[in-house]
Amino acid sequence: MKSETWTVQQVFQDRKQYKVPFYQRAYVWTLEKQWPLLWADITDKAGERLAGTTPAPHFLGAIVVEPQDKAGLRGVDTLHIIDGQQRLTTLQYVLAGIRLATRELDIADYESYLAAVLVNPNPSTMANADVEVFKVWPTFSDQKAFVAAMTAGKLDALKTRYPAHFTQAGTFRRVGIVHPAALNAIWNFTEWAKTWIEDNGGADAIEALVMAVLTDLKVVLIQLEKGDDAQVIFETLNGRGAELHATDLIRNHLFMSVDNAKEDPAALYEEKWRQFEDDTWKVSERRGRITKPRLEWLIFSAIRAQTGQEGDLARLYVDFKSFAQGQTTTQQLSMLDTYGEHYLQLIGGTGGLPVARFGRRLQPFDTTTTHPLALRISTADMPDSDKTEIFNDIVSYIVRRAVCGLTPKNYNNWFMSVLRQWIKGPMTRTTLKELLASSPNSPAARWPDDAEFTHALQTAPIYYGNLDAGRCRMLLTELEGWLRLTKRTEEPTIPDLFSLDIDHILPRSWFEHWTLPDGSKATLVENQAAEQQELVGDTLSDHYQAIRRRAKVIPTLGNLTLLNLSVNREAQNKAFSIKKGLLIANTVLSINGDLMAREIWDEEAIAVRSKRLAEAAVQLYPR
């Protein structure tokens, strides 16, 4: 490579174009961060010139470019920007802003100087004049706005081209709108230049400002030569990730590694990668304490799904490079393309793939630790019916453990271990079930059998207790779907009941309107005293024993149902006769059917309903 110190004028003066490779990220400098700082540096140098002193050069750092071969006579010299697109693009916006400011002030003396560093001459000798006239050519997503803003002859032209970005009075909107970067930059640099010129003496100030940009700002321009590895240079400059996401580095690695003799990088970008530039993949997702863009989670999960090996999200780029060794860019992109479709359905819970239903069912459980295994199942070469059964097994595993109060803390290691063993083959439902059931004596990994699950469903505190509101609502919703089935061979539909409230039929605050089975009443103070005596091991009176039995059945499954919010508020702690009337008038849910025939709701009735719902749950979540 060769390295030279150049002024901005030297960078832009000849007939050449600095082109941002299509696979690099878009322009990201902003009004809130970089633009004012650069403008302050420029006006400092211009002020020194007006004061008659010779400014010291201001260095903008290194810019790395890779000259491209030119086919034939037509066209301008093209250099790919390996590092420095933000600075080169911004300098073009600064120069365009100064030119617009001189036009607004009707000062034409510097037009030719500015045109020489903004426009490549002789378009008739170009292969594609619409593109090659520009000194810098941005990546796909920025091109339309870049052309519209850079070719505007006056500020009024910007207003005409972007009417939604200006008020009726013609002022630039500052609140409630996101401006294209090119428009935002050029408008602000124009306003700043116009104000500075007017405040500092007109024509002389223009010359000082132009000279400050063209000669006082300098860069170290590094031009790669034949044999230089652009990817190694890029990684050296950006590998610490201070400015770029891991996915920016991965994208550059993919397309800098293309075998141009066998692969078409532009076609690969359009067909396989461009989808990942959509805002859908920029959404932040949180897992535990870590928040990252969705695309990073996809790549992380896809590598885990393919290899069955643990990974470190903080080293995702290095992880991906290691994974990709020996694969073509086409193979790597095809893998991401495939997993991308399945991942969106998994996290969104919508779509026609079995993994969408699986994701929807487990959303309340926040089991993102299952994602690599789920993706590998979803992309496996097997019928959708088999995938559905496998997903049902995993749901059963998670729901049964949650109902039984077993910890999910080891799920990351456990599901990765299951995946690692499963991909060794055979990749069948039988193999996966055996793996899920392979630790019957481990509290951290066992899949509760029917006896343990049934006992928990009938006696354990479900809500408030082993399940939070979202998980309890999911359990009741899926039980409703199961009870609606007429044929047990069908896959139960999941009704949309997530707007309903969870209600304790026998309320937690039952003391005013409810009596104990022997007809006696109790108070909150007695309830607290009975609980305290039980904790310390004292012998309880019959009355206190009855109070404690009631306290223990209230959060069990048999005492839980779903109600409309307004009905639940009206019913609250009232007597069962009033609740029953509201249920009859306001519910058609199957899980509430047996309540209608009841005249009394007590511990015995709760136990009967718990048994009925437990029997349904054992079938709904089979082991």
XYZ file of C-alpha atoms in Angstrom:
623
model
C 0.000 0.000 0.000
C 1.037 3.614 -0.355
C 0.285 6.341 2.128
C 0.258 10.108 1.495
C -0.922 13.200 3.340
C -3.475 14.997 1.185
C -5.559 18.111 1.537
C -9.285 17.864 0.894
C -8.661 19.650 -2.390
C -6.220 16.948 -3.456
C -8.652 14.244 -2.442
C -11.444 15.557 -4.657
C -9.730 17.560 -7.425
C -9.194 14.946 -10.137
C -11.796 13.087 -12.200
C -12.415 10.271 -9.760
C -15.166 8.827 -7.642
C -14.929 7.414 -4.125
C -17.510 4.657 -4.029
C -18.974 3.110 -0.892
C -19.162 -0.657 -1.544
C -22.787 -1.793 -1.635
C -22.344 -4.055 1.394
C -21.132 -1.364 3.795
C -23.459 0.247 6.286
C -25.323 3.443 5.512
C -24.252 6.976 6.424
C -24.674 7.505 10.181
C -23.132 10.863 11.181
C -25.688 13.222 12.714
C -26.578 16.768 13.702
C -26.467 15.757 17.367
C -22.925 14.400 17.294
C -20.366 14.836 14.498
C -21.522 17.691 12.228
C -21.237 20.583 14.740
C -17.776 19.402 15.818
C -16.487 19.330 12.248
C -18.047 22.706 11.503
C -16.399 24.206 14.580
C -13.001 22.930 13.372
C -13.599 24.461 9.937
C -14.664 27.878 11.251
C -11.705 27.936 13.658
C -9.331 27.624 10.683
C -11.318 30.127 8.632
C -11.218 32.589 11.530
C -7.437 32.269 11.736
C -7.199 33.059 8.020
C -9.370 36.159 8.416
C -7.128 37.234 11.274
C -4.094 37.046 8.960
C -2.411 34.029 10.566
C -1.422 30.806 8.828
C -3.480 27.951 10.268
C -1.831 24.704 11.278
C -3.235 21.691 9.394
C -6.170 19.904 11.002
C -5.961 16.137 10.444
C -9.135 14.127 9.963
C -7.400 10.774 10.277
C -6.723 7.997 7.787
C -8.873 7.137 4.805
C -8.324 3.774 3.144
C -9.320 3.240 -0.477
C -8.911 0.443 -2.987
C -8.490 1.548 -6.644
C -10.654 -0.422 -9.067
C -9.625 -1.543 -12.525
C -11.108 0.518 -15.347
C -12.419 -1.280 -18.418
C -11.893 0.788 -21.551
C -11.668 4.537 -22.048
C -15.077 5.596 -20.793
C -15.720 6.405 -17.167
C -13.977 8.036 -14.223
C -11.395 6.440 -11.974
C -13.161 4.551 -9.170
C -11.841 3.881 -5.687
C -13.728 1.734 -3.184
C -13.813 3.221 0.301
C -12.559 0.625 2.761
C -12.584 3.034 5.685
C -13.640 6.687 5.737
C -17.041 6.925 4.054
C -18.503 9.017 6.899
C -15.779 11.673 6.574
C -15.686 11.768 2.761
C -19.481 11.956 2.508
C -19.682 14.669 5.164
C -17.023 16.745 3.411
C -19.148 16.633 0.267
C -22.141 17.813 2.306
C -20.036 20.665 3.754
C -18.875 21.795 0.303
C -22.413 21.519 -1.099
C -23.687 23.597 1.840
C -21.086 26.317 1.265
C -21.957 26.411 -2.443
C -25.671 26.808 -1.668
C -24.859 29.549 0.850
C -22.919 31.533 -1.784
C -25.821 31.154 -4.189
C -28.304 32.353 -1.576
C -26.040 35.393 -1.021
C -25.674 35.971 -4.812
C -21.870 35.670 -4.691
C -20.683 33.722 -7.750
C -16.905 34.229 -7.528
C -16.216 30.831 -5.945
C -18.608 28.675 -7.980
C -15.883 27.161 -10.175
C -13.625 26.313 -7.229
C -16.451 24.482 -5.487
C -17.648 22.753 -8.659
C -14.147 21.327 -9.166
C -14.369 19.394 -5.880
C -18.066 18.504 -6.119
C -18.628 17.432 -9.731
C -16.648 15.294 -12.150
C -16.474 17.071 -15.547
C -17.101 15.823 -19.097
C -20.135 13.571 -18.592
C -20.117 12.661 -22.303
C -17.014 10.536 -21.666
C -18.571 8.627 -18.773
C -20.025 5.127 -18.837
C -22.888 6.156 -16.511
C -22.971 9.930 -16.207
C -25.930 9.992 -13.767
C -23.702 8.273 -11.207
C -20.162 9.190 -12.196
C -20.617 12.957 -11.982
C -20.502 12.680 -8.186
C -17.187 12.672 -6.318
C -18.619 10.294 -3.707
C -21.232 7.618 -4.395
C -23.039 6.218 -1.333
C -24.458 2.788 -0.621
C -27.901 1.693 -1.900
C -30.071 2.996 0.917
C -28.578 6.507 0.758
C -28.432 7.059 -3.015
C -31.882 8.524 -3.713
C -31.706 11.177 -0.985
C -28.045 11.889 -1.784
C -28.792 12.697 -5.436
C -31.869 14.785 -4.605
C -30.008 16.909 -2.056
C -26.655 17.211 -3.829
C -28.214 18.370 -7.123
C -30.436 21.050 -5.583
C -29.407 24.416 -7.080
C -30.965 26.550 -4.334
C -32.610 26.071 -0.950
C -36.010 26.461 -2.618
C -35.230 23.343 -4.643
C -34.777 21.384 -1.407
C -38.146 22.669 -0.209
C -39.763 21.561 -3.456
C -38.176 18.125 -3.362
C -38.909 17.549 0.324
C -42.163 19.432 1.057
C -43.052 17.290 4.093
C -39.840 18.367 5.818
C -40.706 22.069 5.876
C -43.434 24.061 7.602
C -46.011 26.059 5.666
C -43.903 29.106 6.421
C -40.937 27.440 4.701
C -38.849 26.756 7.803
C -37.044 23.486 8.344
C -38.995 21.160 10.635
C -37.071 20.361 13.822
C -39.578 18.298 15.809
C -41.556 15.156 15.054
C -39.861 14.174 11.815
C -36.833 12.170 10.696
C -34.969 13.861 7.846
C -32.912 12.030 5.229
C -29.295 12.483 6.282
C -28.309 14.222 3.021
C -31.100 16.794 3.321
C -30.455 17.356 7.016
C -26.710 17.789 6.574
C -26.805 20.046 3.526
C -29.558 22.255 4.939
C -27.721 22.759 8.226
C -24.291 23.299 6.653
C -25.880 25.835 4.288
C -27.492 27.732 7.155
C -24.311 27.647 9.237
C -22.179 28.801 6.269
C -24.594 31.582 5.349
C -24.670 32.871 8.929
C -20.874 32.694 9.343
C -20.255 34.474 6.032
C -22.694 37.267 6.892
C -21.201 37.657 10.364
C -17.621 37.785 9.077
C -17.608 40.171 6.138
C -19.091 38.577 3.040
C -16.739 37.744 0.134
C -13.533 37.604 2.183
C -15.215 35.269 4.633
C -16.223 32.946 1.778
C -12.640 32.648 0.600
C -11.436 31.944 4.146
C -14.132 29.304 4.595
C -13.416 27.569 1.275
C -9.666 27.628 1.900
C -10.174 26.223 5.409
C -11.995 23.201 4.012
C -9.875 22.630 0.908
C -6.382 23.259 2.257
C -6.400 23.320 6.063
C -8.184 19.999 6.498
C -5.955 17.045 5.711
C -6.198 13.289 5.664
C -3.760 10.434 5.419
C -4.905 8.714 2.233
C -3.921 5.061 2.094
C -4.317 3.449 -1.314
C -4.191 -0.326 -1.424
C -2.166 -1.956 -4.168
C -2.323 -5.330 -5.868
C -1.896 -8.070 -3.287
C -3.067 -5.982 -0.316
C -5.856 -7.707 1.663
C -8.705 -5.206 2.058
C -10.430 -7.412 4.633
C -7.372 -7.512 6.921
C -7.011 -3.725 6.662
C -10.700 -3.244 7.467
C -10.504 -5.520 10.506
C -7.375 -3.784 11.777
C -9.136 -0.418 11.642
C -12.530 -1.554 12.945
C -12.064 -4.883 14.729
C -12.390 -3.440 18.208
C -16.022 -2.609 17.482
C -15.916 0.927 18.900
C -18.067 2.253 16.067
C -19.421 -0.761 14.222
C -21.847 -3.487 15.232
C -20.628 -7.045 14.898
C -23.048 -7.420 11.995
C -21.319 -4.577 10.125
C -18.046 -6.462 10.413
C -19.717 -9.723 9.395
C -21.304 -8.111 6.343
C -17.963 -6.728 5.223
C -16.272 -10.050 5.853
C -18.878 -11.830 3.731
C -18.552 -9.577 0.713
C -14.826 -8.931 0.894
C -14.379 -12.719 0.875
C -16.439 -13.273 -2.271
C -14.812 -15.435 -4.931
C -15.462 -13.051 -7.832
C -14.614 -15.750 -10.363
C -17.462 -17.947 -9.120
C -19.881 -15.652 -7.273
C -21.692 -12.430 -8.150
C -21.426 -10.194 -5.053
C -24.080 -7.711 -6.202
C -26.579 -10.504 -6.870
C -25.790 -12.126 -3.519
C -26.334 -8.823 -1.760
C -29.685 -8.230 -3.450
C -30.996 -11.780 -3.115
C -29.653 -12.820 0.272
C -28.344 -9.925 2.376
C -30.337 -6.821 1.559
C -33.311 -8.125 3.563
C -31.153 -7.823 6.699
C -30.772 -4.065 6.151
C -34.492 -3.658 6.850
C -35.510 -1.997 10.120
C -37.033 -5.315 11.204
C -33.527 -6.600 11.890
C -32.383 -3.455 13.710
C -34.948 -3.816 16.493
C -33.290 -4.253 19.885
C -34.011 -7.538 21.639
C -33.203 -8.273 25.248
C -32.179 -11.640 26.634
C -31.384 -11.580 30.304
C -29.188 -8.541 30.875
C -28.005 -8.287 27.259
C -29.664 -6.096 24.620
C -28.530 -6.405 21.014
C -29.969 -5.779 17.529
C -32.175 -8.638 16.322
C -29.761 -9.516 13.520
C -27.009 -10.242 16.017
C -29.301 -12.624 17.898
C -30.196 -14.364 14.627
C -26.555 -14.910 13.681
C -25.663 -16.009 17.200
C -28.570 -18.482 17.305
C -27.932 -19.751 13.768
C -24.310 -20.621 14.562
C -25.425 -22.430 17.712
C -28.120 -24.268 15.741
C -25.632 -25.417 13.113
C -22.796 -26.416 15.432
C -24.383 -27.248 18.767
C -21.490 -25.385 20.384
C -21.630 -22.654 23.014
C -20.711 -19.131 21.947
C -19.835 -15.699 23.287
C -22.052 -12.931 21.952
C -19.346 -10.376 22.745
C -17.112 -12.168 20.207
C -19.774 -12.732 17.568
C -17.624 -11.550 14.656
C -14.732 -13.836 15.572
C -17.249 -16.620 16.194
C -18.770 -16.155 12.743
C -15.406 -16.104 10.982
C -14.442 -19.347 12.685
C -17.764 -20.933 11.768
C -17.498 -19.780 8.133
C -14.093 -21.279 7.438
C -14.224 -23.481 4.354
C -17.613 -22.121 3.246
C -18.289 -19.904 0.274
C -20.066 -16.604 0.695
C -23.046 -18.163 -1.093
C -23.207 -20.970 1.456
C -22.934 -18.599 4.411
C -25.639 -16.277 3.081
C -27.947 -19.176 2.210
C -27.664 -20.397 5.779
C -28.563 -16.954 7.189
C -31.371 -16.551 4.651
C -32.924 -19.857 5.694
C -32.612 -19.287 9.406
C -33.821 -15.684 9.039
C -37.265 -16.754 7.806
C -37.668 -19.281 10.615
C -36.310 -16.893 13.259
C -38.857 -14.161 12.470
C -41.722 -16.629 12.782
C -40.243 -18.006 16.005
C -39.946 -14.650 17.783
C -43.099 -13.170 16.266
C -45.325 -16.177 16.860
C -47.000 -15.684 13.484
C -46.650 -17.508 10.192
C -47.329 -20.832 8.583
C -44.374 -22.791 9.961
C -44.701 -25.046 13.034
C -42.028 -22.951 14.734
C -44.397 -19.945 14.718
C -46.942 -21.768 16.883
C -44.126 -22.972 19.137
C -42.847 -19.408 19.564
C -46.342 -18.093 20.267
C -46.991 -20.724 22.937
C -43.758 -20.064 24.794
C -43.691 -16.259 24.589
C -44.785 -15.847 28.254
C -41.984 -18.158 29.405
C -39.170 -16.065 27.860
C -37.325 -19.240 26.903
C -34.987 -17.750 24.313
C -32.521 -20.426 25.413
C -34.535 -22.826 23.242
C -34.000 -20.766 20.077
C -30.974 -22.628 18.656
C -32.679 -25.994 19.189
C -35.971 -24.661 17.796
C -34.248 -23.306 14.685
C -32.451 -26.582 14.040
C -35.731 -28.487 14.385
C -37.559 -26.004 12.185
C -35.007 -26.280 9.361
C -34.562 -30.058 9.636
C -35.477 -32.319 6.738
C -38.639 -33.852 8.191
C -42.420 -33.419 7.766
C -44.112 -30.497 9.493
C -46.224 -32.971 11.462
C -43.059 -34.401 13.042
C -41.770 -30.911 13.831
C -45.083 -30.051 15.488
C -44.874 -33.131 17.721
C -41.286 -32.303 18.687
C -42.214 -28.725 19.517
C -45.136 -30.018 21.610
C -42.667 -32.143 23.583
C -40.474 -29.112 24.327
C -43.524 -27.079 25.388
C -44.559 -29.973 27.636
C -41.081 -30.050 29.168
C -41.105 -26.332 29.938
C -44.713 -26.076 31.132
C -44.489 -29.156 33.345
C -41.309 -27.903 34.980
C -42.798 -24.441 35.542
C -46.003 -25.816 37.092
C -43.925 -28.054 39.366
C -41.836 -25.087 40.488
C -38.577 -26.351 38.987
C -35.890 -23.822 38.094
C -35.157 -22.672 34.525
C -31.667 -21.436 35.504
C -29.855 -24.270 33.745
C -31.876 -24.074 30.516
C -29.101 -22.498 28.459
C -26.654 -25.326 29.144
C -29.362 -27.980 29.105
C -30.917 -27.136 25.746
C -27.499 -26.685 24.146
C -26.553 -30.129 25.473
C -29.766 -31.606 24.051
C -29.088 -29.936 20.691
C -25.487 -31.129 20.625
C -26.547 -34.732 21.231
C -29.552 -34.581 18.900
C -27.644 -33.401 15.828
C -25.344 -36.388 16.183
C -28.381 -38.376 15.034
C -30.728 -39.798 14.430
C -32.587 -36.469 14.391
C -36.006 -37.899 15.270
C -38.742 -37.177 17.779
C -37.933 -40.362 19.656
C -34.311 -39.316 20.092
C -35.258 -35.869 21.340
C -37.820 -37.255 23.824
C -35.193 -39.620 25.202
C -32.782 -36.702 25.616
C -35.382 -34.548 27.385
C -36.138 -37.430 29.750
C -32.516 -38.438 30.301
C -32.109 -36.818 33.756
C -35.064 -38.142 35.812
C -33.403 -37.448 39.173
C -32.043 -33.952 38.451
C -34.069 -31.001 39.779
C -32.266 -28.808 37.229
C -33.170 -30.918 34.189
C -35.838 -33.539 34.824
C -39.048 -33.731 32.808
C -41.779 -34.245 35.416
C -43.807 -37.420 34.907
C -47.615 -37.571 35.007
C -47.767 -38.226 38.732
C -45.590 -35.256 39.691
C -47.320 -32.976 37.176
C -50.819 -34.011 38.301
C -49.940 -33.535 41.961
C -48.629 -30.027 41.299
C -51.668 -29.101 39.217
C -53.971 -30.128 42.042
C -52.063 -28.921 45.089
C -49.280 -26.478 44.207
C -49.739 -22.702 44.331
C -50.096 -21.854 40.646
C -51.037 -18.168 40.847
C -49.707 -16.391 42.747
C -46.991 -18.994 43.030
C -45.163 -21.125 40.496
C -46.502 -19.154 37.504
C -46.576 -15.418 36.920
C -49.590 -13.759 35.312
C -48.469 -14.268 31.701
C -47.665 -17.947 32.163
C -50.822 -18.657 34.136
C -52.933 -16.925 31.475
C -51.194 -19.018 28.800
C -51.954 -22.231 30.745
C -55.629 -21.354 31.187
C -55.885 -20.220 27.563
C -54.427 -23.467 26.231
C -56.660 -25.520 28.537
C -59.624 -23.627 27.096
C -58.480 -24.509 23.583
C -58.060 -28.173 24.564
C -61.488 -28.390 26.215
C -63.116 -26.973 23.082
C -61.845 -29.863 20.962
C -64.302 -32.432 19.719
C -61.617 -34.747 18.318
C -58.528 -35.388 20.377
C -56.514 -36.082 17.217
C -56.645 -32.403 16.299
C -54.018 -29.844 17.260
C -55.799 -27.569 19.735
C -56.194 -24.013 18.550
C -54.988 -21.289 20.863
C -57.864 -18.853 21.410
C -57.067 -15.174 21.792
C -57.813 -14.684 25.480
C -54.787 -12.633 26.428
C -56.873 -9.554 27.177
C -58.748 -11.378 29.952
C -57.967 -11.127 33.655
C -57.001 -14.045 35.864
C -59.589 -14.415 38.615
C -59.500 -16.373 41.863
C -63.076 -17.663 42.058
C -62.760 -17.972 45.806
C -61.014 -14.635 46.313
C -57.816 -14.109 48.232
C -59.668 -11.525 50.352
C -62.596 -13.777 51.207
C -63.156 -12.843 54.830
C -66.147 -10.479 54.419
C -68.411 -12.432 52.047
C -67.334 -16.060 52.395
C -67.589 -18.585 55.245
C -65.492 -21.651 56.014
C -66.989 -25.125 55.287
C -68.389 -25.324 58.848
C -70.242 -22.047 58.361
C -67.942 -19.969 60.557
C -66.268 -16.767 59.418
C -62.657 -15.699 59.746
C -60.679 -12.485 59.751
C -57.461 -11.342 58.129
C -55.844 -11.172 61.570
C -56.755 -14.803 62.229
C -55.365 -15.775 58.846
C -52.051 -14.094 59.646
C -51.907 -15.685 63.084
C -52.633 -19.163 61.692
C -49.889 -18.737 59.103
C -47.381 -17.660 61.735
C -48.249 -20.577 64.040
C -47.847 -23.008 61.153
C -44.440 -21.539 60.281
C -43.088 -22.054 63.799
C -44.573 -25.569 64.091
C -47.287 -24.868 66.685
C -50.355 -27.132 66.831
C -53.266 -25.401 65.097
C -56.850 -25.351 66.347
C -59.522 -26.788 64.064
C -60.547 -23.250 63.119
C -56.993 -22.276 62.254
C -56.484 -25.525 60.313
C -59.552 -24.698 58.202
C -58.173 -21.209 57.539
C -54.819 -22.634 56.399
C -56.473 -25.230 54.149
C -58.387 -22.450 52.453
C -55.282 -20.300 52.033
C -53.553 -23.200 50.281
C -56.363 -24.002 47.816
C -56.975 -20.407 46.715
C -53.915 -20.219 44.377
C -54.403 -23.749 42.975
C -55.473 -24.399 39.391
C -59.030 -25.445 40.300
C -59.753 -22.003 41.717
C -58.489 -20.027 38.720
C -60.373 -18.768 35.690
C -60.356 -16.006 33.077
C -62.775 -13.082 33.099
C -63.268 -9.851 31.264
C -61.594 -7.022 33.167
C -64.847 -5.178 33.893
C -66.568 -8.371 35.093
C -63.614 -9.228 37.286
C -63.687 -5.787 38.859
C -67.409 -6.070 39.524
C -67.096 -9.568 41.001
C -63.864 -9.096 42.976
C -64.350 -10.434 46.537
C -68.103 -10.909 46.404
C -70.004 -14.061 47.335
C -70.136 -16.995 44.931
C -73.819 -16.498 44.133
C -73.044 -13.035 42.735
C -69.963 -14.269 40.873
C -71.933 -17.142 39.381
C -74.589 -14.750 38.051
C -71.903 -12.626 36.409
C -70.290 -15.744 34.895
C -73.582 -16.915 33.428
C -74.184 -13.479 31.907
C -70.677 -12.822 30.626
C -68.719 -15.966 29.802
C -68.860 -18.735 27.225
C -65.526 -20.320 28.148
C -65.382 -24.088 28.475
C -63.171 -23.851 31.556
C -66.047 -22.051 33.307
C -68.711 -24.586 32.312
C -68.621 -26.639 35.519
C -68.945 -23.507 37.626
C -72.470 -22.847 36.360
C -73.893 -25.997 37.940
C -72.363 -25.265 41.345
C -74.395 -23.805 44.184
C -71.468 -23.781 46.582
C -67.830 -23.007 45.870
C -65.505 -24.360 48.540
C -62.444 -26.518 49.050
C -64.212 -29.637 47.826
C -65.470 -27.971 44.638
C -61.994 -26.592 43.961
C -60.468 -30.047 44.362
C -62.969 -31.544 41.893
C -62.257 -28.855 39.303
C -58.482 -29.150 39.882
C -58.736 -32.866 39.109
C -60.700 -32.209 35.911
C -58.292 -29.557 34.658
C -55.261 -31.643 35.662
C -56.537 -34.550 33.579
C -56.876 -32.215 30.596
C -53.416 -30.726 31.167
C -51.770 -34.149 31.237
C -53.212 -34.813 27.769
C -52.444 -31.304 26.517
C -48.800 -31.508 27.670
C -47.987 -35.216 27.261
C -44.693 -36.704 28.375
